[in-house]
Short mmCIF file of C-alpha atoms in Angstrom, two decimals:
data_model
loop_
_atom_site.label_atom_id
_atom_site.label_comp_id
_atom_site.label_asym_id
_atom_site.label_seq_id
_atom_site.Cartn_x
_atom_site.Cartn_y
_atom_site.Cartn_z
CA UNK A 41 193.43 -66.92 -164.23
CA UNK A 42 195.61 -65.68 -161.49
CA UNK A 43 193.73 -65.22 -157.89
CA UNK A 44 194.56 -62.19 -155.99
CA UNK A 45 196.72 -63.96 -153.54
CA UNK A 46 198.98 -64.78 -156.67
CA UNK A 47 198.01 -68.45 -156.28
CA UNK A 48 197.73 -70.26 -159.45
CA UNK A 49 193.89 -70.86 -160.84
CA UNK A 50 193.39 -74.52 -160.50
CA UNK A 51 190.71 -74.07 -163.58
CA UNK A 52 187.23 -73.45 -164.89
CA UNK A 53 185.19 -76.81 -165.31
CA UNK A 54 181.97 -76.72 -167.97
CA UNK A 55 179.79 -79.50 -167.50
CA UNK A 56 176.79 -80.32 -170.18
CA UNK A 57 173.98 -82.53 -170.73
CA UNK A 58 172.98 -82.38 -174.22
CA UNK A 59 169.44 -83.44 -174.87
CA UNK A 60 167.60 -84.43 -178.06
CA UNK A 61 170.34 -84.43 -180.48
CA UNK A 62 170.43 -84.95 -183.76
CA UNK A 63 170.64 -88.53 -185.38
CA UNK A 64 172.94 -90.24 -186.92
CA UNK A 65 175.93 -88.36 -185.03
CA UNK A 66 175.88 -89.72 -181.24
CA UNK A 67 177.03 -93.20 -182.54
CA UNK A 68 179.83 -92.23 -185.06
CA UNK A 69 183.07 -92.02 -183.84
CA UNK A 70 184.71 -90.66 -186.74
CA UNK A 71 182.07 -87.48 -186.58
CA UNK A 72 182.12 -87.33 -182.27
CA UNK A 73 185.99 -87.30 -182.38
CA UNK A 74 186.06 -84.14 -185.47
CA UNK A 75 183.62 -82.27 -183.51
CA UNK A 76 185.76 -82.40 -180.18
CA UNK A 77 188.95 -81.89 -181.98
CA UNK A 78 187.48 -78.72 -183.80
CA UNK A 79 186.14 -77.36 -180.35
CA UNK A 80 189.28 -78.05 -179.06
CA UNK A 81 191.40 -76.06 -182.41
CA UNK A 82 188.32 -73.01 -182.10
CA UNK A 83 188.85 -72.86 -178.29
CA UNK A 84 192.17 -71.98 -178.70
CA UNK A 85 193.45 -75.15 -176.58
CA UNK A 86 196.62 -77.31 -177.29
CA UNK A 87 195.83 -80.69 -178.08
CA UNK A 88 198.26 -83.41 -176.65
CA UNK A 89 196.52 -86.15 -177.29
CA UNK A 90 192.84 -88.51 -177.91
CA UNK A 91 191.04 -91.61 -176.40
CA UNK A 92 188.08 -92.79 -178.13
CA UNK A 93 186.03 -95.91 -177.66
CA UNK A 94 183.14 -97.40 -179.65
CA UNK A 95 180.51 -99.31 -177.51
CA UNK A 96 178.82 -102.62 -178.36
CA UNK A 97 175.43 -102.35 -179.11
CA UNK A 98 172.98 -103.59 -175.93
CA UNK A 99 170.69 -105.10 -178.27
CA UNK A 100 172.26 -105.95 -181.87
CA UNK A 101 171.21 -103.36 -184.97
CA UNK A 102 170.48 -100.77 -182.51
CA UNK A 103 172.80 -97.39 -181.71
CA UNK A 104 175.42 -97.62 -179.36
CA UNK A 105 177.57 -95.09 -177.85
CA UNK A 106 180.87 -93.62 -178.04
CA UNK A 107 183.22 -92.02 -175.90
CA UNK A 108 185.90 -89.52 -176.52
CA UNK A 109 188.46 -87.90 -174.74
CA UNK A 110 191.13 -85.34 -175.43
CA UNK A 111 193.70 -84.03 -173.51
CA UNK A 112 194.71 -80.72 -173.92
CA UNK A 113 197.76 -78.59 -172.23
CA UNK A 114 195.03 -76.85 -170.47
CA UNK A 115 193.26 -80.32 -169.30
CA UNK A 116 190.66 -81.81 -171.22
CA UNK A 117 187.27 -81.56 -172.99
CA UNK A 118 185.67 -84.85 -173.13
CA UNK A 119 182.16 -86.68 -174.05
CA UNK A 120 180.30 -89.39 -174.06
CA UNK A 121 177.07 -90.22 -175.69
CA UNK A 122 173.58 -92.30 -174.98
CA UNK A 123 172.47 -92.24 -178.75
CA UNK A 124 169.51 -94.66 -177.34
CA UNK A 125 168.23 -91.78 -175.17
CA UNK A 126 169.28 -89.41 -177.50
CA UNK A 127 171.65 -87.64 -175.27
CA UNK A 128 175.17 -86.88 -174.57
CA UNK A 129 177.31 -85.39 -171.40
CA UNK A 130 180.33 -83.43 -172.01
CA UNK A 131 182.86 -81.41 -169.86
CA UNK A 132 185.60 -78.86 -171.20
CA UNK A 133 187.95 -77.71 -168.28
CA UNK A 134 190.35 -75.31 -168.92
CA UNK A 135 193.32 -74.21 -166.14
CA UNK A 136 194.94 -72.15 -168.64
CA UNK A 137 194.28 -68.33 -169.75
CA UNK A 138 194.44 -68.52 -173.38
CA UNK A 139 191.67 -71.14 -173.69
CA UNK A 140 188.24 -69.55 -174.72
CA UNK A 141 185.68 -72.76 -173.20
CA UNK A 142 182.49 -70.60 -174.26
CA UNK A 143 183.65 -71.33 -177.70
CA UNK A 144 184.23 -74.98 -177.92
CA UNK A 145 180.67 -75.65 -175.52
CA UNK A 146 178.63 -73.36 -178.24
CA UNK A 147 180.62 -75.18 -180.79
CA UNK A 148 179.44 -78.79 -179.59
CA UNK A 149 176.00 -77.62 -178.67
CA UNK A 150 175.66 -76.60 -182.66
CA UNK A 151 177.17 -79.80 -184.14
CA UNK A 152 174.88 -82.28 -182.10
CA UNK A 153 171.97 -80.37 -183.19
CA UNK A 154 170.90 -80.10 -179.62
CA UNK A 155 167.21 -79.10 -178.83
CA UNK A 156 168.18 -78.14 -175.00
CA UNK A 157 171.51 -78.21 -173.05
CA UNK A 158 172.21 -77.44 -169.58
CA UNK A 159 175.64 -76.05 -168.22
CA UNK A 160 177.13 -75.82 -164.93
CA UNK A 161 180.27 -74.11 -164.19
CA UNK A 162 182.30 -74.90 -161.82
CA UNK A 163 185.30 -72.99 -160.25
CA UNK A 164 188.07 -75.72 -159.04
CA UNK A 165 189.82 -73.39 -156.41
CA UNK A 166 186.27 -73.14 -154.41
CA UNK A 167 185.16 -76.22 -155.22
CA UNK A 168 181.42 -73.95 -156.24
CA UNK A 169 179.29 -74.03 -159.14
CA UNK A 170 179.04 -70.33 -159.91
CA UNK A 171 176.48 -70.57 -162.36
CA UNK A 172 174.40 -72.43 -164.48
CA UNK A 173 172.55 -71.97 -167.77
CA UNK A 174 170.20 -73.49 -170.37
CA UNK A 175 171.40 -73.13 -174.48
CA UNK A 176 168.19 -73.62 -176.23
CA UNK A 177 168.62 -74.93 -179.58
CA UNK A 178 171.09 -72.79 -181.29
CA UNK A 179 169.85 -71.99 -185.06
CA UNK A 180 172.84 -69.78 -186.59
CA UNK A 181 174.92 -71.58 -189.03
CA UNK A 182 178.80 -71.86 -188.47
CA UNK A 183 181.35 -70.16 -189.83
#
């Protein structure tokens, strides 16, 4: 991820909404945190560490969300979820070259069972979204 001028790449930053996911996964930390960690391992990314937080219901016996962030030597991949709304927002930014992000955002798409997600790249050296792209609901099984 070297620019031309020899300048350092200051990363590649994937941004998703995830829309009508499937239940019984956007408020359970246990299965969030093994779904980021295994993007994170398939991606190819170092893991140095986790945050994860558990949110109080709004109303009692209803969903709540959880939150879950991992740092990686490359940065981070991160999410949080709105099991209410049935949706969750995610980001996986990478600044280093062995790091395959395509992986671990196909890899979370599959595991919340989402129906539609939109990503935006972004390119942090020009600031610029350089593209953007629906995943309808992906069907294949994983390996």
């Amino acid at each position: 991820m070297d620019l031309a001028s020899g300048e350092r790449s200051l990363g590649v930053h994937y941004l998703l909404s995830i829309f009508e996911c499937k239940t019984g996964v956007l408020d359970d930390l246990h299965k969030v945190s093994s779904i980021l960690v295994e993007a994170t391992s398939r991606a190819h990314a170092s893991m140095t560490g986790m945050i994860t937080r558990k949110f109080d219901p709004l109303v009692p016996g209803t969903p709540a969300g959880v939150s879950v962030v991992i740092g990686i030597e490359e940065s981070h991949v991160s999410i949080h979820t709105w099991p209410e709304n049935s949706k969750a927002s995610a980001d996986v930014y990478t600044c280093g070259d062995d790091m395959e992000p395509e992986i671990a955002v196909k890899y979370i798409v599959r595991r919340f069972g989402s129906r539609r997600t939109e990503v935006t790249v972004f390119d942090r050296n020009t600031n610029r979204v350089t593209r953007t792209y629906t995943i309808p609901k992906l069907r294949r099984k994983l390996a």
